[in-house]
Short mmCIF file of C-alpha atoms and ligand atoms in Angstrom, two decimals:
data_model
loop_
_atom_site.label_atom_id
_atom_site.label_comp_id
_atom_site.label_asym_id
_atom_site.label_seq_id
_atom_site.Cartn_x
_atom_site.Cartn_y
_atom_site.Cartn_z
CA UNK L 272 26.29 -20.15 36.50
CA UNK L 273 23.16 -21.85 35.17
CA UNK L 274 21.48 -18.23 34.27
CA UNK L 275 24.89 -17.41 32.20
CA UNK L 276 24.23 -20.77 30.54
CA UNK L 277 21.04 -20.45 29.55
CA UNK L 278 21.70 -16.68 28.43
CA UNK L 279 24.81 -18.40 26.91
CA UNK L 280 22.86 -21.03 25.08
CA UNK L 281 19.89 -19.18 24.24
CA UNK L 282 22.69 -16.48 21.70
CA UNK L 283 24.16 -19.15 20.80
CA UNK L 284 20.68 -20.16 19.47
CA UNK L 285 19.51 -17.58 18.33
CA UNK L 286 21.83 -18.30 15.46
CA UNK L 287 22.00 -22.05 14.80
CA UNK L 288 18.16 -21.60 14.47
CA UNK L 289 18.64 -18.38 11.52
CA UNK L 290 21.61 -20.40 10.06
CA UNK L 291 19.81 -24.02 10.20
CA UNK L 292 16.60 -23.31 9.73
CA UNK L 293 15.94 -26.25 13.14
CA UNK L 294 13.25 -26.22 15.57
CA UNK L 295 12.65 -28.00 18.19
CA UNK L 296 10.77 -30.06 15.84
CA UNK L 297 13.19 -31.55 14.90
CA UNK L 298 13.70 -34.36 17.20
CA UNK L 299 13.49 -36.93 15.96
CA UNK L 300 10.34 -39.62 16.54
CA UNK L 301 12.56 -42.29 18.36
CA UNK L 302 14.03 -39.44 20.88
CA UNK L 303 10.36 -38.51 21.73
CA UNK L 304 9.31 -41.84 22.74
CA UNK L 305 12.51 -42.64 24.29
CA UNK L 306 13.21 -45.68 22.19
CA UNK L 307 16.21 -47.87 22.72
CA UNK L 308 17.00 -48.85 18.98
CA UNK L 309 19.57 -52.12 18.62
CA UNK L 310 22.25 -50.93 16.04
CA UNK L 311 22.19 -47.22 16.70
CA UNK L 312 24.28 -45.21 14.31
CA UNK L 313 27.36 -43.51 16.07
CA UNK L 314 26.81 -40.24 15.08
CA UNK L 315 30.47 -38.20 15.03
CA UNK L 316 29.52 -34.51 14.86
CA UNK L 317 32.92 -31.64 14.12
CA UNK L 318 33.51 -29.32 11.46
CA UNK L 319 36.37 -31.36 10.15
CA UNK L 320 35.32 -31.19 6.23
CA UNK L 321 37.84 -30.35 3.25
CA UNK L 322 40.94 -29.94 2.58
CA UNK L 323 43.16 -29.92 5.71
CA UNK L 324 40.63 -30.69 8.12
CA UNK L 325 39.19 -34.21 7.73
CA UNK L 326 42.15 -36.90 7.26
CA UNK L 327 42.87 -37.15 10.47
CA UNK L 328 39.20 -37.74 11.51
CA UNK L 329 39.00 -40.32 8.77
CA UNK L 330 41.82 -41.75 9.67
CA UNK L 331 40.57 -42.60 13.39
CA UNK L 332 36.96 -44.07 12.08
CA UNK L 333 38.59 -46.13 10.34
CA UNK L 334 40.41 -47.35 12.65
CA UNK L 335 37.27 -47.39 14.72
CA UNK L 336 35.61 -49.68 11.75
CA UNK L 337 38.05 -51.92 11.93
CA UNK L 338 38.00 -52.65 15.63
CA UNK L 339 33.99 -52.28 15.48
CA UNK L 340 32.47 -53.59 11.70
CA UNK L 341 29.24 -53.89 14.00
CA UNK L 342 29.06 -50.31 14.51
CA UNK L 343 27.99 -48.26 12.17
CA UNK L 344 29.17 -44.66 11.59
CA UNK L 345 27.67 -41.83 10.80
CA UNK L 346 30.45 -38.79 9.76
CA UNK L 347 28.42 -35.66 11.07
CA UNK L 348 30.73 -32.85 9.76
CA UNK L 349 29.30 -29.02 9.28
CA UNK L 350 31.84 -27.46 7.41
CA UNK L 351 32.91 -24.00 8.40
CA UNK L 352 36.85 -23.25 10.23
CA UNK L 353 36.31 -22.86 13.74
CA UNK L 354 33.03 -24.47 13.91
CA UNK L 355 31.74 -21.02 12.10
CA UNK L 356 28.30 -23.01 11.16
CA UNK L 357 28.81 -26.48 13.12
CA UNK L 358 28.23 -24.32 16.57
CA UNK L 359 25.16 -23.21 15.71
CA UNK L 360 24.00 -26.56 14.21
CA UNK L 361 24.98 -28.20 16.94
CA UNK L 362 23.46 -25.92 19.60
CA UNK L 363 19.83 -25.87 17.71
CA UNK L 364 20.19 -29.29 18.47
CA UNK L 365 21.25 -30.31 21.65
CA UNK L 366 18.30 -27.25 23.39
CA UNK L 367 15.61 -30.00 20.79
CA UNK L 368 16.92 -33.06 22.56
CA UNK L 369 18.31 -34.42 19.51
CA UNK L 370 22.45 -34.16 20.64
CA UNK L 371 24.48 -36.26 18.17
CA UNK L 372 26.67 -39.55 19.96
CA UNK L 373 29.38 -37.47 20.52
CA UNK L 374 30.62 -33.96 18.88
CA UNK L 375 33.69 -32.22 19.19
CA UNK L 376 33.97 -28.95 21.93
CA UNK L 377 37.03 -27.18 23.09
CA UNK L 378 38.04 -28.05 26.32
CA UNK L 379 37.78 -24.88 28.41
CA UNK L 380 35.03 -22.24 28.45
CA UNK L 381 33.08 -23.63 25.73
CA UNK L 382 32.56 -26.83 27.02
CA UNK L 383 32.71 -26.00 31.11
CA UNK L 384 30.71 -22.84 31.06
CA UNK L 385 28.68 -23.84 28.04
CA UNK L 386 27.19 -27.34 27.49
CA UNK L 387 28.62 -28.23 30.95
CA UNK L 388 27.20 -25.64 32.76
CA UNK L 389 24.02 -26.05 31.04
CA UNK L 390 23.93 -29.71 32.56
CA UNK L 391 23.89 -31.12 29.04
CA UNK L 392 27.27 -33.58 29.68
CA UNK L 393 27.32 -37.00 31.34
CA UNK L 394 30.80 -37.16 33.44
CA UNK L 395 33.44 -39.16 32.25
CA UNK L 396 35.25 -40.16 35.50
CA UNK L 397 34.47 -43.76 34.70
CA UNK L 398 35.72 -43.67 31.52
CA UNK L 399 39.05 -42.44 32.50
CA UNK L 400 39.58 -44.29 35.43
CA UNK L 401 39.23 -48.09 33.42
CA UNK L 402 41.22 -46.87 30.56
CA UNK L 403 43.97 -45.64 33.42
CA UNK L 404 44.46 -42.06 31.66
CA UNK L 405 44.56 -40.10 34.86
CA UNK L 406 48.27 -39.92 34.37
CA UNK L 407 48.41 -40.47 30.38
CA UNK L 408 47.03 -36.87 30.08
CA UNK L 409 48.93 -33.65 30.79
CA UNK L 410 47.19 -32.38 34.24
CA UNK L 411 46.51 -28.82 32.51
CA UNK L 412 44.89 -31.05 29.97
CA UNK L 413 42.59 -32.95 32.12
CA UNK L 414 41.57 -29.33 33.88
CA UNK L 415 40.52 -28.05 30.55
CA UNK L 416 37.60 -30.49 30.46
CA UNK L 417 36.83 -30.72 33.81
CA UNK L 418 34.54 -28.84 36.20
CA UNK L 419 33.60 -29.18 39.95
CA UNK L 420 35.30 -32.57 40.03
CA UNK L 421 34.31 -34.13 37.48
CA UNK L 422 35.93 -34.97 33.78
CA UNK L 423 33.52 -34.44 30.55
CA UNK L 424 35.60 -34.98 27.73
CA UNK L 425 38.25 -36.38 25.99
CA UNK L 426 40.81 -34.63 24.62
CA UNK L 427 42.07 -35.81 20.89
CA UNK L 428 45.39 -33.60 20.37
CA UNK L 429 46.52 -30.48 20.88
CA UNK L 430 47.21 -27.75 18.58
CA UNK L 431 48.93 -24.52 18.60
CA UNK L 432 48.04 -20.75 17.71
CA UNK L 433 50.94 -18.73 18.19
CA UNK L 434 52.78 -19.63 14.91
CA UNK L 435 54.04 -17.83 12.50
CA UNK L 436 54.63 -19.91 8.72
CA UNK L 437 56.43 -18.37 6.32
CA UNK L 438 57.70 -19.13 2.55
CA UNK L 439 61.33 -20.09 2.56
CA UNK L 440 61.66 -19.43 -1.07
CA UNK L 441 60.04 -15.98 -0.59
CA UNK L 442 62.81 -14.99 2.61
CA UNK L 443 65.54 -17.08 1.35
CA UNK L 444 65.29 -14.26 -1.98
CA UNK L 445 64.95 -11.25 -0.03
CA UNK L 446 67.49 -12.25 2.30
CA UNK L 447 65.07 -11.80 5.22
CA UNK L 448 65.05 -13.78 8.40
CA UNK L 449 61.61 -14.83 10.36
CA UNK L 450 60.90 -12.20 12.78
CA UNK L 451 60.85 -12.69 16.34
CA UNK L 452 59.50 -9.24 17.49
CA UNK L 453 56.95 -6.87 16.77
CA UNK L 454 59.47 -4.49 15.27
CA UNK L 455 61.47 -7.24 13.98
CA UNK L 456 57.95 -8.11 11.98
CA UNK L 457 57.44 -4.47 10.60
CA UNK L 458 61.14 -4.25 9.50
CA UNK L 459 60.48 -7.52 7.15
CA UNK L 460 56.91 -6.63 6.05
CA UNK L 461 58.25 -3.19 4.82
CA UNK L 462 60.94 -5.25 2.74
CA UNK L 463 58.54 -7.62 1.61
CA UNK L 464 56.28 -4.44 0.56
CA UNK L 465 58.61 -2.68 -1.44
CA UNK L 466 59.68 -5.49 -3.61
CA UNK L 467 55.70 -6.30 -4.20
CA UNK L 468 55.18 -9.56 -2.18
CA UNK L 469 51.69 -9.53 0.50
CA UNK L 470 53.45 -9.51 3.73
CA UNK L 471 50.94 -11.45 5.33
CA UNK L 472 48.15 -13.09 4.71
CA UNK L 473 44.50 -13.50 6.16
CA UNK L 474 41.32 -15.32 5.05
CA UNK L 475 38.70 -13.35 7.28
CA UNK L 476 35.88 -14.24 5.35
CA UNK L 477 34.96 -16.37 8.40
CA UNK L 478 36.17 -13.40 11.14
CA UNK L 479 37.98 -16.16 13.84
CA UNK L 480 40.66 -16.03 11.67
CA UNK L 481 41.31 -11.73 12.68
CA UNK L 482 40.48 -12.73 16.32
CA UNK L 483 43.20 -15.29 16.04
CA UNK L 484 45.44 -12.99 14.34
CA UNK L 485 44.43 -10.90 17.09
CA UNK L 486 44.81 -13.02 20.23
CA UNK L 487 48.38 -13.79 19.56
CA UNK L 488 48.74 -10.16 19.49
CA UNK L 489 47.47 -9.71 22.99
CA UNK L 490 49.89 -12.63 24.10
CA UNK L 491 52.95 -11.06 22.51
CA UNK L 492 52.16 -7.71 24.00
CA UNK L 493 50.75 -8.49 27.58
CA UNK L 494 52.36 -11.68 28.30
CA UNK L 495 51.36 -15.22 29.46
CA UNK L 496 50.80 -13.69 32.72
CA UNK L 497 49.02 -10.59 31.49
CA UNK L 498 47.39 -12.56 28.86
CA UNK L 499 45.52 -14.99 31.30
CA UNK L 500 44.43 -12.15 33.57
CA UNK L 501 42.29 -10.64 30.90
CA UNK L 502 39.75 -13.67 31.54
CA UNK L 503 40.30 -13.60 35.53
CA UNK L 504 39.02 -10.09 34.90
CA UNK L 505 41.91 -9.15 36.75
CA UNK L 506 42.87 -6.97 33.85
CA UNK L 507 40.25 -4.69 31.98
CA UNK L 508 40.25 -4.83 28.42
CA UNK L 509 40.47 -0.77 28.73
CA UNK L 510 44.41 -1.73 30.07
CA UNK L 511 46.73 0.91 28.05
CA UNK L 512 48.46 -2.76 27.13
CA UNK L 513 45.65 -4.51 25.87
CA UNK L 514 45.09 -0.86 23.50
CA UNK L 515 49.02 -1.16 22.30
CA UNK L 516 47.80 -4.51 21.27
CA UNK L 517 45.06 -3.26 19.13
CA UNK L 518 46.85 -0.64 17.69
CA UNK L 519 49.76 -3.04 16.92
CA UNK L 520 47.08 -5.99 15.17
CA UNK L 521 45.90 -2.27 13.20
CA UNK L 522 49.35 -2.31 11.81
CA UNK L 523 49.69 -5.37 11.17
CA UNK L 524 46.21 -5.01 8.96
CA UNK L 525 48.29 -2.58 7.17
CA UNK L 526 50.34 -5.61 5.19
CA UNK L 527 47.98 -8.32 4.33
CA UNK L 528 46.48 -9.30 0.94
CA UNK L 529 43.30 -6.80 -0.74
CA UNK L 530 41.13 -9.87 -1.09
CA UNK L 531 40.92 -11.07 2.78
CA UNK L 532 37.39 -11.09 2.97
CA UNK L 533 36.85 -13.54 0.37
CA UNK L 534 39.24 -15.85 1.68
CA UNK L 535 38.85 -18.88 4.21
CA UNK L 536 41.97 -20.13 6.11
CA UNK L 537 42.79 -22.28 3.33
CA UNK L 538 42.28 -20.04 0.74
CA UNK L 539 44.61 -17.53 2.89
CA UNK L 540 47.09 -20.53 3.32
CA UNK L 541 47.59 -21.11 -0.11
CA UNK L 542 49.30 -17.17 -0.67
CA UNK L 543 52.08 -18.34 1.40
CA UNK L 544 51.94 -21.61 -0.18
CA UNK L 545 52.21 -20.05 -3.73
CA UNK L 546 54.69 -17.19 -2.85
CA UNK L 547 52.36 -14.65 -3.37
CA UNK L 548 52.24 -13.66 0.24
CA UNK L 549 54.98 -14.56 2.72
CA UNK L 550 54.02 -14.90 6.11
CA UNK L 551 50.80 -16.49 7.70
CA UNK L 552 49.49 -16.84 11.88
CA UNK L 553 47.58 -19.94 11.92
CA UNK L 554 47.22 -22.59 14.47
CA UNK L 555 48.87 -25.76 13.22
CA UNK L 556 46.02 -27.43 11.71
CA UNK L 557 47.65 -25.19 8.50
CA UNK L 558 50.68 -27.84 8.84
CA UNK L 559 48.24 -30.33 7.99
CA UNK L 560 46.89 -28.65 5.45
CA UNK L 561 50.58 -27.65 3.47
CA UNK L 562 52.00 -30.90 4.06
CA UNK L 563 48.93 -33.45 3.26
CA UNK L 564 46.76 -31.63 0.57
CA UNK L 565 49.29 -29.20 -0.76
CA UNK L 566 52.28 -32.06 -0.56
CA UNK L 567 54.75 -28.90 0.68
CA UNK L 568 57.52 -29.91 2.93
CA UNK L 569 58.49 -29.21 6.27
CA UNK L 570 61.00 -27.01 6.70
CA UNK L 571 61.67 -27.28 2.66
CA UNK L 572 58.95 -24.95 1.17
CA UNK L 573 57.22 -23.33 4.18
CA UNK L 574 59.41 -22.76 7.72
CA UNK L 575 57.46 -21.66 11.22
CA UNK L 576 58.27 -19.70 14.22
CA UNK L 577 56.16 -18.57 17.44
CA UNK L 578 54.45 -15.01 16.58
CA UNK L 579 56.37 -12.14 17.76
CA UNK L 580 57.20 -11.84 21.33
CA UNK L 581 55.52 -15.34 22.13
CA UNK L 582 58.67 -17.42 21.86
CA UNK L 583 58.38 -19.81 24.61
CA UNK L 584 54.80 -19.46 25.16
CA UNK L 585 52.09 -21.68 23.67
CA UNK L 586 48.81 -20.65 22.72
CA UNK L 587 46.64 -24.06 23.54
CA UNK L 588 44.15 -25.10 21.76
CA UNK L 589 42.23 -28.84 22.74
CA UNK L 590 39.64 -30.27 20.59
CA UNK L 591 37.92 -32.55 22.65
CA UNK L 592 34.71 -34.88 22.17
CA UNK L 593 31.83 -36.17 24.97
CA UNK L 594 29.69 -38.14 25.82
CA UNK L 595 25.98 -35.89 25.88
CA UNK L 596 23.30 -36.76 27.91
CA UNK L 597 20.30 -38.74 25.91
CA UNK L 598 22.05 -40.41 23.71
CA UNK L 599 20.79 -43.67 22.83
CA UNK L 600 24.17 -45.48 22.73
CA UNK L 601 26.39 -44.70 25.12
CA UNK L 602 28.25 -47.89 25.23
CA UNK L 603 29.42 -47.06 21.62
CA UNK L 604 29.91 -43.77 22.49
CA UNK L 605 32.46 -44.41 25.16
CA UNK L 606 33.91 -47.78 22.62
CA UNK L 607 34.86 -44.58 20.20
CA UNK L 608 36.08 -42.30 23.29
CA UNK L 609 38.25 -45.03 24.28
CA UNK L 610 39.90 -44.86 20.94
CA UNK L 611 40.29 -41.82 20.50
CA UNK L 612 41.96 -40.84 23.78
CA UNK L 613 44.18 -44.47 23.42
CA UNK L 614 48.08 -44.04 22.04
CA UNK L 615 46.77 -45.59 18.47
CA UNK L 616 43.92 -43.74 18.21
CA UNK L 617 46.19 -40.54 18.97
CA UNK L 618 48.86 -41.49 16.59
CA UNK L 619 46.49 -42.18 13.85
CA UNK L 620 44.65 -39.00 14.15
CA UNK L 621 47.63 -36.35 14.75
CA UNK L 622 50.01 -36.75 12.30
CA UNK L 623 47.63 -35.86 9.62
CA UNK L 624 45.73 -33.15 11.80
CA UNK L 625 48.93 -31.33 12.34
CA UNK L 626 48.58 -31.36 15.88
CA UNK L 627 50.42 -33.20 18.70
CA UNK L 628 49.04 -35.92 20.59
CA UNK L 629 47.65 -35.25 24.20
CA UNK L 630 48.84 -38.26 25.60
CA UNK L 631 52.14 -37.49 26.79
CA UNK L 632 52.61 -41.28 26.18
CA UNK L 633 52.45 -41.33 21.90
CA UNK L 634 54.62 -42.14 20.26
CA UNK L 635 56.95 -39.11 18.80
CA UNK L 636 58.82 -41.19 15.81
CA UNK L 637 55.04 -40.92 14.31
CA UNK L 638 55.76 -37.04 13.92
CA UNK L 639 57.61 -35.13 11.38
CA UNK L 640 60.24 -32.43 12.54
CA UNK L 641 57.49 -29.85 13.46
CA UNK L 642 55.14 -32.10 15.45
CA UNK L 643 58.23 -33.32 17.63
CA UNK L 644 59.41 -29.59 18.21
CA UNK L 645 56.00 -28.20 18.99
CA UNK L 646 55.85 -31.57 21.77
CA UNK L 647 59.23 -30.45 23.19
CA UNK L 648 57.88 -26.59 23.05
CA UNK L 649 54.61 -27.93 25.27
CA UNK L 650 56.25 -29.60 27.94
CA UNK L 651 58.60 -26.72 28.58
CA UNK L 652 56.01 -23.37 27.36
CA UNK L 653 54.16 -21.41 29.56
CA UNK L 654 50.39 -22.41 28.67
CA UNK L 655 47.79 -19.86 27.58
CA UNK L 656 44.15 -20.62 26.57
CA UNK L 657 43.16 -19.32 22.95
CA UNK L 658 39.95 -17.09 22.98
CA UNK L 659 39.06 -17.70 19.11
CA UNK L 660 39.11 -21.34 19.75
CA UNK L 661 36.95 -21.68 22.91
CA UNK L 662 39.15 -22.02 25.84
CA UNK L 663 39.47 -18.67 27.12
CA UNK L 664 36.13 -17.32 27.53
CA UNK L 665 32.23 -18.84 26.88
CA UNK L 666 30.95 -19.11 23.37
CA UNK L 667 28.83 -16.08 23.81
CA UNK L 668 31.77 -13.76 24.20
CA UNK L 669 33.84 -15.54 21.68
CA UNK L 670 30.62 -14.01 19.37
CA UNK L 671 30.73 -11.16 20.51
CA UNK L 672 34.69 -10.29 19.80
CA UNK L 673 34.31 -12.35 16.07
CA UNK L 674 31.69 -9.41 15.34
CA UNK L 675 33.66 -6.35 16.77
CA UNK L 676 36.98 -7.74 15.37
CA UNK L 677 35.42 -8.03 11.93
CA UNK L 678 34.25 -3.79 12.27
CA UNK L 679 37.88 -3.56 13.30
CA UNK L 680 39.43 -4.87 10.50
CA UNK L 681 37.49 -2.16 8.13
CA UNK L 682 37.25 0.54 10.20
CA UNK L 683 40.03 0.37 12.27
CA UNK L 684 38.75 2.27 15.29
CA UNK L 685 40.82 1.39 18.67
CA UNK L 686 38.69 3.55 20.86
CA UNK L 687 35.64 1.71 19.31
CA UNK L 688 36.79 -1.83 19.46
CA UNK L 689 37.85 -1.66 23.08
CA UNK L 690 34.46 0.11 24.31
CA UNK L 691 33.31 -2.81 22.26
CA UNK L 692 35.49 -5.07 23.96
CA UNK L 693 34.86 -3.82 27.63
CA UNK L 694 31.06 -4.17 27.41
CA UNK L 695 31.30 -7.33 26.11
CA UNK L 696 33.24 -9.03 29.25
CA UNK L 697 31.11 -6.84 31.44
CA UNK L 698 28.23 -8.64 30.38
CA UNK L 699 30.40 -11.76 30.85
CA UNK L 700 30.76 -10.93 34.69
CA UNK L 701 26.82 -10.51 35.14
C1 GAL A 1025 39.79 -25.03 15.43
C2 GAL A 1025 39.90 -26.49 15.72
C3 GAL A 1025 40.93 -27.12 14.84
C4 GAL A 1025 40.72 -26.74 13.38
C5 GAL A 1025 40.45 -25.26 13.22
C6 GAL A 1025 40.05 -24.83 11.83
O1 GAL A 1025 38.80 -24.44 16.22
O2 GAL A 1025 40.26 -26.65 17.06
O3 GAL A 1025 40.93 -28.50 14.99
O4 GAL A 1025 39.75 -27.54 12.85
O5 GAL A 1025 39.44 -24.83 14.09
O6 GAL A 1025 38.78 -25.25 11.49
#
């Protein structure tokens, strides 16, 4: 565990040093000499900048400020979807001894069998036993950020993957329903086609977006079941099922817009938003982004349905924040933790993040129509952890797949991307 940590963190590295331009030298004076400053900033380190991605965060510091005016706050965000340049930031430096207050980590892979693993985490049992949330959080939650026993973060919501938005202008004139199968999807993006709208758009210029695409591919096709075996290694990623899936995603690369590889997930967003493309898989944090910076309505202007074949399942994804070890304010750290992980502190961040609340106390009447379907859909989906968003599998691999899916989506070689895709979690077994 601790060697595939280090290897982990050391890739991981690799790049936040090219993209950063950090050294270890930059730790900063007061970390070197250990000092204990009064007044410490609380450093808040995501990648929750722009449109879509920050109202939610701003809405919970401010809440934070009011509670705490002593406290002051500094808003650490590297922009990039995903964490595309925030990762790397962040992992230059937390191996200099510099970790920010807190930052925010999927709960799963990336935070168990990365900063975890790599004994960079002070538990949180403490934390959750005063503020009684052993029972406030889903159990399948509180696994997510746990490992060997003990709890090291605190999840803030939870969104989902596996949806599919479409315009309801754009099907409403084409008299075209949302599909709910894979065939059902290629019937209605050959309509779409032939009267000149984009069937579906992508934003790759960051690749997560194709490997999320992608992902809720491999759910519709293998199942939940099926779908969670591929990181048991129960299943091989050579599995004539987890091919079908790539060949299916290649089809599906057949009907999106010319320009993908200039666009973000915003950018991509907006085609659907606009009517110039008509369907879109994006986790929910796109809700956020129609409804508060493109003022669309709910169920007016854009609709949403699982991806194909994934009705009833839910593709989790938790963004969670910690408490690192070093910091010079923990106290803070844990004021803000408590916060976030309270009812208010849920209800304030969610309903602008376009994600539900992890609590399974919050309160619903909060939520517009989709954020009190999608907490109905959680309770009774079967669960799977996404692999674009850190749950599934260590950051390492999650690299690895971003690079070979982004090959894939020019050269669109199955035999290629699976050899690909098999050494990758071989190396993840060593
Ligand atoms: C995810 C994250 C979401 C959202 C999205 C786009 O990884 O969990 O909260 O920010 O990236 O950046």
């Amino acid at each position: 565990m601790r060697k595939k940590a280090a290897v982990w963190l050391s890739l991981a590295l690799g790049f936040g040093m090219a993209l950063s331009g950090c050294s270890s030298n930059s730790v900063s004076d007061d970390a070197k000499q250990g000092n204990q400053k009064a007044g410490e900033k609380l450093e808040i380190f995501s990648w929750w900048t722009g449109a879509g991605e920050e109202d939610g965060l701003k809405a919970l510091i401010k809440l934070f400020q009011e509670k705490y005016p002593d406290i002051e706050i500094e808003n650490a965000a590297v922009a990039g979807g995903a964490g595309t340049n925030a990762k790397a930031v962040l992992a230059s430096r937390m191996q200099g001894d510099d970790p920010p207050s807190t930052f925010q980590v999927h709960g799963g892979a990336e935070l168990n069998e990365g900063w975890v693993a790599a004994g960079k985490m002070e538990p949180l049992n403490d934390l959750y036993e005063q503020e009684g949330w052993m029972d406030k959080f889903p159990k399948a939650l509180i696994d997510m950020v746990s490992k060997d026993g003990n709890i090291y973060s605190v999840p803030v919501n939870i969104h989902r993957g596996n949806v599919l938005w479409y315009n309801k202008k754009v099907f409403a004139d084409n008299g075209l329903q949302p599909p709910k199968t894979f065939d059902e999807f290629f019937q209605v993006a050959d309509q779409l086609k032939a009267k000149g709208v984009t069937p579906l758009a992508l934003g790759d210029k960051e690749p997560w977006t194709a490997t999320h695409l992608f992902e809720t591919v491999l759910l519709g096709t293998l199942g939940a079941d099926g779908y969670k075996k591929l990181w048991t290694g129960e299943l091989s990623f050579d599995d004539p099922k987890v091919k079908q899936a790539a060949e299916t995603f290649k089809k599906m690369l057949g009907y999106i817009n010319e320009d993908h590889s200039s666009r973000n997930w915003q950018d991509a967003a907006q085609l659907v938003a606009e009517g110039k493309a008509a369907m879109y898989v994006m986790g929910d944090w796109a809700k956020g982004y129609f409804v508060n910076d493109l003022q669309l309505n709910v169920n007016e202007d854009f609709g949403y349905v699982p991806t194909p074949n994934t009705d009833g399942k839910f593709m989790v994804i938790t963004d969670t924040f910690g408490l690192p070890k070093g910091v010079k304010n923990p106290d803070d750290v844990k004021k803000f933790l408590a916060l976030l992980g309270s009812v208010e502190g849920q209800d304030a961040f969610n309903p602008l993040k376009g994600s539900i609340p992890a609590r399974i106390d919050a309160d619903p009447s909060k939520y517009d129509e989709y954020g009190k379907q999608t907490m109905e859909d959680f309770k009774n989906a079967e669960l799977a952890p996404s692999l674009a968003h850190g749950s599934a599998a260590p950051e390492g691999f999650v690299t690895k797949v971003n690079q070979a899916i982004n090959i894939f989506v020019t050269q669109k070689d199955v035999n290629s991307f699976i050899g690909t895709l098999v050494s990758a979690a071989a190396e993840l077994k060593k």
